[in-house]
Amino acid sequence: MNESRLAETSQAGHTTTESTIPGGNMSYKRVTLSQFLMEGQHRYGGSGTLTSLLTDIRTTCKMISHEVNRGAMAGNMGVAGTENVQGEEQKKLDVLANDIFLHMTAQSGNYAAMASEELEDVHVVHGSAGRYLLLFDPLDGSSNIDINIAVGSVFSILRLPDGASGETLESFLQPGVKQVAAGYAIYGSSTMLVLTTGHGVNGFTLDQNIGVFVLTHPNMRIPEDASEFAINASRARFWEPPVKRYIDECLAGAEGPRGRDFNMRWVAAMVAEVHRILCRGGVFMYPVDDKNTKQGGKLRLMYEANPMAFIVEQAGGRAITGQDRILDINPTGLHQRVGVILGSKNEVDRLERYHQDYEATAGKAEV
Ligand code: AFP
């Protein structure tokens, strides 16, 4: 909601008076997530289901935020002693966050079934007449937990196809363009919920004093140009030529073909990288490389790449695998992995051109 819409809403009926209390707290004048969703429901003529779906997510993320913030005090640090379907060692908070998601979002009956990074198969919500599917990475960046660096939760919401059953995997295998909503929570210096329902991207900060998410980042937009890239540089020897070309040019800085210096960041939590890009632009890359080619890449399509691609595109950025638009990929598996290049439009356009140039050259070489 931009300021003008906020003003409209205020004029439309909410009596707002200047605080007459000396030094009075003005936070009551902010728009809460609930008010924002209701306003959007009236504006876009929703039935209220999407509002209810996102209310489930709101409560879930508040509970996970609480557990993350308690950290060592609650014995939430360290490993769980188990592995997930990816064969990755689970942290205690991975398991706890997953349980919170499953429990809290099943209560409303909105969801027919769910899929989680932490579960091998579809999780059916028995007895639900819900017409939606929820996919999530309950704790993204969990390798950061024990070193007190930002982590997050990522979610994606799909409609249950007409005539389909939430019991089956096939119901989930929809391209990212079919998402009805997506978002993430970032548990950092503050807890924020950033989401889209297809009408732009808006960010809400958790007011810990009253336990309410308030609109603090209306209509988030990604600058088309940027001079900051995020990639795990320890994998440089595995990169494909187009990626190496792009990074080498960034590193060449003002004396190189880009004519300006670049900065680098790597937080090892996709949520934090995407949030930074939404706040100030940049490009995030976890491309397919010589080492992860067999797996199809590192990041998972259904509950990491697709929701983040939806958000990034809604904020004016782009999200590709290198050659293809991520949201157009027809999934073949619940835990399918893809290469991810996303962020500022003009930087992603350049990377796409470099991949096309390379494919064209390689194609000629094979003739
Ligand atoms: P974890 O949740 O296992 O820490 O993985 C996080 C992630 O999927 C993504 O959020 C990061 O961008 C990426 O992996 C970090 O990968 P590296 O461990 O290779 O830095």
Short mmCIF file of C-alpha atoms and ligand atoms in Angstrom, two decimals:
data_model
loop_
_atom_site.label_atom_id
_atom_site.label_comp_id
_atom_site.label_asym_id
_atom_site.label_seq_id
_atom_site.Cartn_x
_atom_site.Cartn_y
_atom_site.Cartn_z
CA MET A 1 0.00 0.00 0.00
CA ASN A 2 1.64 3.29 -1.01
CA GLU A 3 1.26 6.44 1.03
CA SER A 4 -1.61 7.75 -1.14
CA ARG A 5 -3.60 4.55 -0.58
CA LEU A 6 -2.81 4.81 3.11
CA ALA A 7 -4.11 8.39 3.02
CA GLU A 8 -7.23 7.26 1.12
CA THR A 9 -7.83 4.58 3.72
CA SER A 10 -7.37 7.09 6.49
CA GLN A 11 -9.79 9.53 4.85
CA ALA A 12 -12.14 6.70 3.94
CA GLY A 13 -13.21 6.11 7.45
CA HIS A 14 -10.50 5.65 10.03
CA THR A 15 -10.59 8.73 12.22
CA THR A 16 -6.99 9.56 12.87
CA THR A 17 -6.18 12.32 15.29
CA GLU A 18 -2.79 13.82 15.95
CA SER A 19 -1.47 12.39 19.17
CA THR A 20 -2.22 14.90 21.91
CA ILE A 21 -0.21 12.87 24.43
CA PRO A 22 3.23 14.53 24.81
CA GLY A 23 5.71 12.14 23.19
CA GLY A 24 2.77 9.84 22.61
CA ASN A 25 3.37 6.61 20.71
CA MET A 26 2.28 7.10 17.10
CA SER A 27 2.47 3.37 16.28
CA TYR A 28 -1.35 3.17 16.45
CA LYS A 29 -1.37 5.13 13.18
CA ARG A 30 0.42 2.35 11.28
CA VAL A 31 -1.51 -0.16 9.18
CA THR A 32 -1.45 -3.68 10.61
CA LEU A 33 -1.17 -6.75 8.39
CA SER A 34 -4.77 -7.64 9.17
CA GLN A 35 -5.99 -4.16 8.18
CA PHE A 36 -3.87 -4.32 5.02
CA LEU A 37 -5.28 -7.71 4.00
CA MET A 38 -8.86 -6.60 4.70
CA GLU A 39 -8.31 -3.40 2.70
CA GLY A 40 -6.90 -5.46 -0.16
CA GLN A 41 -9.85 -7.86 0.07
CA HIS A 42 -12.30 -4.97 -0.29
CA ARG A 43 -10.25 -3.34 -3.03
CA TYR A 44 -9.72 -6.49 -5.11
CA GLY A 45 -13.04 -8.10 -4.25
CA GLY A 46 -11.63 -11.18 -2.55
CA SER A 47 -13.75 -13.75 -0.76
CA GLY A 48 -11.60 -13.51 2.34
CA THR A 49 -9.97 -16.92 1.84
CA LEU A 50 -6.60 -15.45 0.89
CA THR A 51 -6.79 -13.24 3.98
CA SER A 52 -7.42 -16.31 6.08
CA LEU A 53 -4.58 -18.23 4.38
CA LEU A 54 -2.12 -15.44 5.13
CA THR A 55 -3.40 -15.10 8.69
CA ASP A 56 -2.32 -18.70 9.26
CA ILE A 57 1.14 -17.83 7.93
CA ARG A 58 1.33 -14.69 10.09
CA THR A 59 0.77 -16.63 13.31
CA THR A 60 3.19 -19.37 12.22
CA CYS A 61 6.00 -16.90 11.58
CA LYS A 62 5.41 -15.11 14.89
CA MET A 63 5.80 -18.43 16.71
CA ILE A 64 8.97 -19.35 14.79
CA SER A 65 10.36 -15.86 15.41
CA HIS A 66 9.86 -16.39 19.13
CA GLU A 67 11.71 -19.73 19.07
CA VAL A 68 14.56 -18.34 16.94
CA ASN A 69 14.95 -15.32 19.21
CA ARG A 70 15.08 -17.53 22.33
CA GLY A 71 18.05 -19.33 20.73
CA ALA A 72 20.40 -20.91 23.24
CA MET A 73 18.17 -19.87 26.14
CA ALA A 74 15.59 -22.43 24.99
CA GLY A 75 18.06 -25.14 24.01
CA ASN A 76 17.08 -24.59 20.37
CA MET A 77 20.63 -24.53 19.06
CA GLY A 78 22.58 -27.36 17.53
CA VAL A 79 21.70 -30.42 15.49
CA ALA A 80 18.66 -32.65 15.83
CA GLY A 81 20.64 -35.81 15.08
CA THR A 82 18.48 -36.53 12.00
CA GLU A 83 18.65 -35.95 8.26
CA ASN A 84 15.97 -34.54 5.95
CA VAL A 85 14.90 -35.85 2.58
CA GLN A 86 17.74 -33.91 1.00
CA GLY A 87 20.22 -35.92 3.08
CA GLU A 88 21.07 -32.72 4.95
CA GLU A 89 21.71 -32.71 8.70
CA GLN A 90 18.70 -31.12 10.44
CA LYS A 91 19.09 -28.48 13.10
CA LYS A 92 16.75 -28.61 16.09
CA LEU A 93 15.09 -25.44 14.82
CA ASP A 94 14.58 -27.00 11.36
CA VAL A 95 12.44 -29.68 12.98
CA LEU A 96 10.68 -27.30 15.37
CA ALA A 97 9.89 -24.75 12.65
CA ASN A 98 8.55 -27.53 10.45
CA ASP A 99 6.29 -28.80 13.24
CA ILE A 100 5.01 -25.27 13.89
CA PHE A 101 4.17 -24.80 10.20
CA LEU A 102 2.35 -28.16 9.99
CA HIS A 103 0.39 -27.63 13.19
CA MET A 104 -0.51 -23.95 12.91
CA THR A 105 -1.58 -23.99 9.26
CA ALA A 106 -3.67 -27.15 9.52
CA GLN A 107 -6.01 -25.63 12.12
CA SER A 108 -8.02 -23.42 9.78
CA GLY A 109 -8.88 -26.11 7.25
CA ASN A 110 -7.84 -23.79 4.41
CA TYR A 111 -5.18 -26.16 3.11
CA ALA A 112 -5.86 -29.56 1.55
CA ALA A 113 -2.20 -30.54 1.79
CA MET A 114 1.31 -29.23 2.30
CA ALA A 115 4.87 -29.85 1.12
CA SER A 116 7.97 -29.04 3.13
CA GLU A 117 11.71 -29.09 2.51
CA GLU A 118 11.85 -31.25 5.63
CA LEU A 119 9.33 -33.89 4.48
CA GLU A 120 9.88 -36.42 1.70
CA ASP A 121 6.23 -36.71 0.68
CA VAL A 122 3.08 -34.63 0.54
CA HIS A 123 1.56 -33.97 3.97
CA VAL A 124 -2.20 -34.43 3.64
CA VAL A 125 -4.46 -32.41 5.98
CA HIS A 126 -7.01 -35.15 6.68
CA GLY A 127 -10.60 -34.04 6.87
CA SER A 128 -9.84 -30.66 5.27
CA ALA A 129 -12.14 -29.31 2.59
CA GLY A 130 -9.49 -26.72 1.82
CA ARG A 131 -8.88 -25.70 -1.79
CA TYR A 132 -5.28 -24.55 -1.37
CA LEU A 133 -1.84 -26.12 -1.17
CA LEU A 134 0.97 -24.77 1.00
CA LEU A 135 4.66 -25.31 0.26
CA PHE A 136 7.38 -24.08 2.56
CA ASP A 137 10.99 -24.10 3.64
CA PRO A 138 10.37 -23.74 7.38
CA LEU A 139 13.85 -22.51 8.22
CA ASP A 140 16.00 -21.25 5.37
CA GLY A 141 19.68 -20.66 6.11
CA SER A 142 19.66 -22.90 9.17
CA SER A 143 23.45 -23.24 8.96
CA ASN A 144 23.38 -19.67 10.35
CA ILE A 145 21.43 -20.57 13.50
CA ASP A 146 24.38 -21.47 15.73
CA ILE A 147 26.33 -18.37 14.69
CA ASN A 148 23.43 -15.94 15.25
CA ILE A 149 23.10 -14.75 11.65
CA ALA A 150 19.76 -14.08 9.93
CA VAL A 151 17.54 -17.02 8.96
CA GLY A 152 14.02 -17.11 7.55
CA SER A 153 10.97 -19.05 6.41
CA VAL A 154 9.77 -19.16 2.79
CA PHE A 155 6.23 -20.05 1.67
CA SER A 156 4.26 -20.50 -1.53
CA ILE A 157 0.50 -20.96 -1.95
CA LEU A 158 -1.13 -22.77 -4.89
CA ARG A 159 -4.76 -23.51 -5.64
CA LEU A 160 -5.82 -27.15 -5.60
CA PRO A 161 -6.61 -27.75 -9.30
CA ASP A 162 -10.32 -28.31 -10.04
CA GLY A 163 -11.21 -31.96 -9.66
CA ALA A 164 -7.81 -32.76 -8.10
CA SER A 165 -7.10 -34.22 -4.69
CA GLY A 166 -4.60 -32.82 -2.24
CA GLU A 167 -3.57 -36.39 -1.64
CA THR A 168 -1.55 -36.57 -4.84
CA LEU A 169 1.84 -35.21 -5.80
CA GLU A 170 0.54 -34.22 -9.22
CA SER A 171 -1.66 -31.52 -7.61
CA PHE A 172 1.51 -29.75 -6.46
CA LEU A 173 3.42 -29.93 -9.72
CA GLN A 174 2.29 -26.54 -11.06
CA PRO A 175 4.55 -23.87 -12.60
CA GLY A 176 5.37 -20.86 -10.44
CA VAL A 177 3.09 -18.59 -12.45
CA LYS A 178 0.18 -20.42 -10.79
CA GLN A 179 1.06 -19.19 -7.28
CA VAL A 180 -1.72 -17.16 -5.64
CA ALA A 181 0.57 -15.80 -2.92
CA ALA A 182 4.16 -16.13 -1.76
CA GLY A 183 6.42 -14.60 0.81
CA TYR A 184 9.06 -14.97 3.43
CA ALA A 185 9.73 -14.14 7.04
CA ILE A 186 13.22 -12.95 7.93
CA TYR A 187 14.33 -13.43 11.54
CA GLY A 188 17.08 -10.84 11.66
CA SER A 189 17.75 -7.68 13.67
CA SER A 190 13.98 -7.38 13.43
CA THR A 191 11.41 -9.93 12.28
CA MET A 192 9.71 -9.03 9.01
CA LEU A 193 7.08 -10.66 6.84
CA VAL A 194 7.35 -9.78 3.13
CA LEU A 195 4.62 -10.99 0.84
CA THR A 196 2.85 -10.69 -2.49
CA THR A 197 -0.59 -11.73 -3.67
CA GLY A 198 0.12 -10.55 -7.21
CA HIS A 199 -0.46 -6.86 -6.50
CA GLY A 200 3.10 -5.77 -5.68
CA VAL A 201 5.27 -6.55 -2.66
CA ASN A 202 4.77 -5.22 0.86
CA GLY A 203 6.86 -5.62 4.01
CA PHE A 204 5.60 -5.81 7.58
CA THR A 205 7.71 -5.53 10.73
CA LEU A 206 6.76 -7.41 13.89
CA ASP A 207 6.10 -4.93 16.70
CA GLN A 208 7.35 -7.14 19.53
CA ASN A 209 5.61 -4.95 22.12
CA ILE A 210 2.11 -5.76 20.88
CA GLY A 211 2.83 -8.90 18.79
CA VAL A 212 1.45 -7.36 15.59
CA PHE A 213 2.96 -7.11 12.10
CA VAL A 214 2.75 -3.49 10.90
CA LEU A 215 3.27 -2.13 7.38
CA THR A 216 6.73 -0.56 7.30
CA HIS A 217 7.86 -1.21 3.68
CA PRO A 218 4.91 -0.44 1.34
CA ASN A 219 5.23 -1.25 -2.37
CA MET A 220 8.83 -2.56 -2.32
CA ARG A 221 10.62 -2.08 -5.66
CA ILE A 222 14.00 -3.42 -6.86
CA PRO A 223 16.19 -0.79 -8.58
CA GLU A 224 16.82 -1.85 -12.20
CA ASP A 225 20.55 -1.12 -11.88
CA ALA A 226 22.86 -2.21 -9.08
CA SER A 227 26.52 -2.73 -8.26
CA GLU A 228 26.32 -5.54 -5.73
CA PHE A 229 26.38 -9.30 -6.36
CA ALA A 230 25.94 -12.32 -4.09
CA ILE A 231 27.46 -15.68 -4.97
CA ASN A 232 29.36 -18.40 -3.10
CA ALA A 233 32.80 -17.51 -4.51
CA SER A 234 34.35 -20.73 -3.14
CA ARG A 235 32.69 -22.49 -6.09
CA ALA A 236 34.39 -20.32 -8.72
CA ARG A 237 36.32 -23.25 -10.21
CA PHE A 238 32.99 -24.99 -11.00
CA TRP A 239 31.22 -22.03 -12.62
CA GLU A 240 30.03 -22.18 -16.22
CA PRO A 241 31.63 -19.61 -18.59
CA PRO A 242 28.75 -17.07 -18.64
CA VAL A 243 28.77 -16.83 -14.83
CA LYS A 244 32.56 -16.57 -14.75
CA ARG A 245 32.46 -13.85 -17.41
CA TYR A 246 29.92 -11.80 -15.40
CA ILE A 247 31.77 -12.13 -12.08
CA ASP A 248 35.18 -11.42 -13.64
CA GLU A 249 33.78 -8.19 -15.14
CA CYS A 250 32.36 -7.17 -11.74
CA LEU A 251 35.73 -7.87 -10.09
CA ALA A 252 37.53 -5.84 -12.79
CA GLY A 253 35.57 -2.85 -11.48
CA ALA A 254 36.06 0.69 -12.80
CA GLU A 255 39.09 -0.34 -14.89
CA GLY A 256 37.13 -3.14 -16.53
CA PRO A 257 34.29 -3.36 -19.07
CA ARG A 258 31.64 -2.38 -16.51
CA GLY A 259 33.36 0.93 -15.80
CA ARG A 260 32.39 0.89 -12.13
CA ASP A 261 33.33 -0.92 -8.95
CA PHE A 262 31.09 -3.67 -7.52
CA ASN A 263 30.53 -4.91 -3.98
CA MET A 264 29.98 -8.53 -2.90
CA ARG A 265 27.82 -10.05 -0.16
CA TRP A 266 27.18 -13.70 0.84
CA VAL A 267 24.96 -14.42 3.88
CA ALA A 268 24.32 -18.13 3.09
CA ALA A 269 20.59 -17.57 3.62
CA MET A 270 18.59 -16.92 0.45
CA VAL A 271 15.96 -15.04 2.47
CA ALA A 272 18.54 -12.49 3.63
CA GLU A 273 20.00 -12.08 0.13
CA VAL A 274 16.57 -11.52 -1.43
CA HIS A 275 15.58 -9.10 1.34
CA ARG A 276 18.73 -7.04 0.75
CA ILE A 277 17.99 -6.97 -2.98
CA LEU A 278 14.41 -5.82 -2.33
CA CYS A 279 15.79 -3.06 -0.09
CA ARG A 280 18.68 -1.80 -2.26
CA GLY A 281 19.00 -3.84 -5.44
CA GLY A 282 21.67 -6.31 -6.52
CA VAL A 283 21.85 -9.81 -7.95
CA PHE A 284 21.83 -13.18 -6.17
CA MET A 285 23.25 -16.22 -7.93
CA TYR A 286 23.25 -19.91 -7.11
CA PRO A 287 23.72 -21.23 -10.63
CA VAL A 288 24.00 -24.79 -11.85
CA ASP A 289 27.75 -25.50 -11.94
CA ASP A 290 30.07 -28.38 -12.80
CA LYS A 291 29.75 -29.80 -9.27
CA ASN A 292 25.96 -29.70 -8.78
CA THR A 293 24.88 -30.43 -12.37
CA LYS A 294 23.72 -33.96 -11.53
CA GLN A 295 21.37 -32.65 -8.80
CA GLY A 296 20.11 -29.88 -11.10
CA GLY A 297 21.52 -27.15 -8.86
CA LYS A 298 21.39 -26.34 -5.14
CA LEU A 299 18.14 -24.48 -4.50
CA ARG A 300 14.73 -26.13 -4.58
CA LEU A 301 12.24 -24.96 -7.19
CA MET A 302 8.89 -25.42 -5.43
CA TYR A 303 9.52 -23.78 -2.05
CA GLU A 304 12.59 -21.59 -2.55
CA ALA A 305 13.05 -20.48 -6.17
CA ASN A 306 9.37 -20.13 -7.16
CA PRO A 307 8.18 -18.04 -4.18
CA MET A 308 11.27 -15.82 -4.36
CA ALA A 309 10.90 -15.44 -8.14
CA PHE A 310 7.26 -14.39 -7.70
CA ILE A 311 8.27 -11.75 -5.14
CA VAL A 312 11.22 -10.48 -7.19
CA GLU A 313 9.16 -10.13 -10.38
CA GLN A 314 6.34 -8.42 -8.49
CA ALA A 315 8.93 -5.90 -7.25
CA GLY A 316 10.17 -5.15 -10.79
CA GLY A 317 13.13 -7.55 -10.84
CA ARG A 318 13.79 -10.75 -12.82
CA ALA A 319 14.41 -14.38 -11.89
CA ILE A 320 15.95 -16.90 -14.32
CA THR A 321 17.87 -20.17 -14.26
CA GLY A 322 20.38 -18.67 -16.69
CA GLN A 323 18.37 -19.34 -19.82
CA ASP A 324 14.78 -19.78 -18.63
CA ARG A 325 12.30 -17.77 -16.56
CA ILE A 326 11.95 -19.66 -13.25
CA LEU A 327 8.19 -19.10 -12.98
CA ASP A 328 7.64 -20.85 -16.33
CA ILE A 329 9.32 -24.14 -15.33
CA ASN A 330 6.97 -27.13 -15.35
CA PRO A 331 7.98 -29.09 -12.22
CA THR A 332 8.73 -32.81 -12.36
CA GLY A 333 9.32 -33.40 -8.67
CA LEU A 334 8.48 -31.94 -5.25
CA HIS A 335 12.16 -31.41 -4.32
CA GLN A 336 13.42 -30.58 -7.79
CA ARG A 337 16.46 -28.25 -7.80
CA VAL A 338 17.19 -25.41 -10.21
CA GLY A 339 19.84 -22.81 -10.89
CA VAL A 340 18.84 -19.37 -9.61
CA ILE A 341 19.88 -15.92 -10.86
CA LEU A 342 17.61 -13.14 -9.59
CA GLY A 343 17.52 -9.45 -8.76
CA SER A 344 17.91 -6.10 -10.52
CA LYS A 345 16.43 -6.32 -14.01
CA ASN A 346 19.36 -4.88 -15.99
CA GLU A 347 21.91 -7.14 -14.26
CA VAL A 348 19.79 -10.25 -14.80
CA ASP A 349 19.22 -9.20 -18.43
CA ARG A 350 23.00 -9.02 -18.85
CA LEU A 351 23.51 -12.47 -17.34
CA GLU A 352 20.79 -13.87 -19.62
CA ARG A 353 22.57 -12.36 -22.64
CA TYR A 354 25.89 -13.90 -21.55
CA HIS A 355 24.21 -17.33 -21.32
CA GLN A 356 22.63 -16.87 -24.76
CA ASP A 357 25.95 -15.73 -26.26
CA TYR A 358 27.66 -18.78 -24.76
CA GLU A 359 25.00 -21.20 -26.01
CA ALA A 360 25.20 -19.66 -29.51
CA THR A 361 28.99 -19.95 -29.57
CA ALA A 362 28.95 -23.48 -28.16
CA GLY A 363 26.31 -24.42 -30.74
CA LYS A 364 28.51 -23.17 -33.59
CA ALA A 365 31.49 -25.06 -32.20
CA GLU A 366 29.51 -28.34 -32.30
CA VAL A 367 28.54 -27.90 -35.97
P1 AFP B 1 20.58 -24.23 4.62
O1 AFP B 1 19.17 -23.95 4.95
O2 AFP B 1 20.90 -25.71 4.59
O3 AFP B 1 21.56 -23.43 5.42
O4 AFP B 1 20.77 -23.79 3.08
C1 AFP B 1 20.47 -22.46 2.76
C2 AFP B 1 20.45 -22.37 1.24
O5 AFP B 1 19.54 -23.29 0.71
C3 AFP B 1 20.12 -20.95 0.77
O6 AFP B 1 19.27 -20.26 1.62
C4 AFP B 1 21.47 -20.29 0.71
O7 AFP B 1 21.53 -19.23 -0.22
C5 AFP B 1 22.38 -21.44 0.28
O8 AFP B 1 21.74 -22.64 0.75
C6 AFP B 1 23.73 -21.35 0.91
O9 AFP B 1 24.51 -22.34 0.28
P2 AFP B 1 26.05 -22.50 0.72
O10 AFP B 1 25.99 -23.36 1.96
O11 AFP B 1 26.69 -23.19 -0.46
O12 AFP B 1 26.61 -21.16 1.00
#
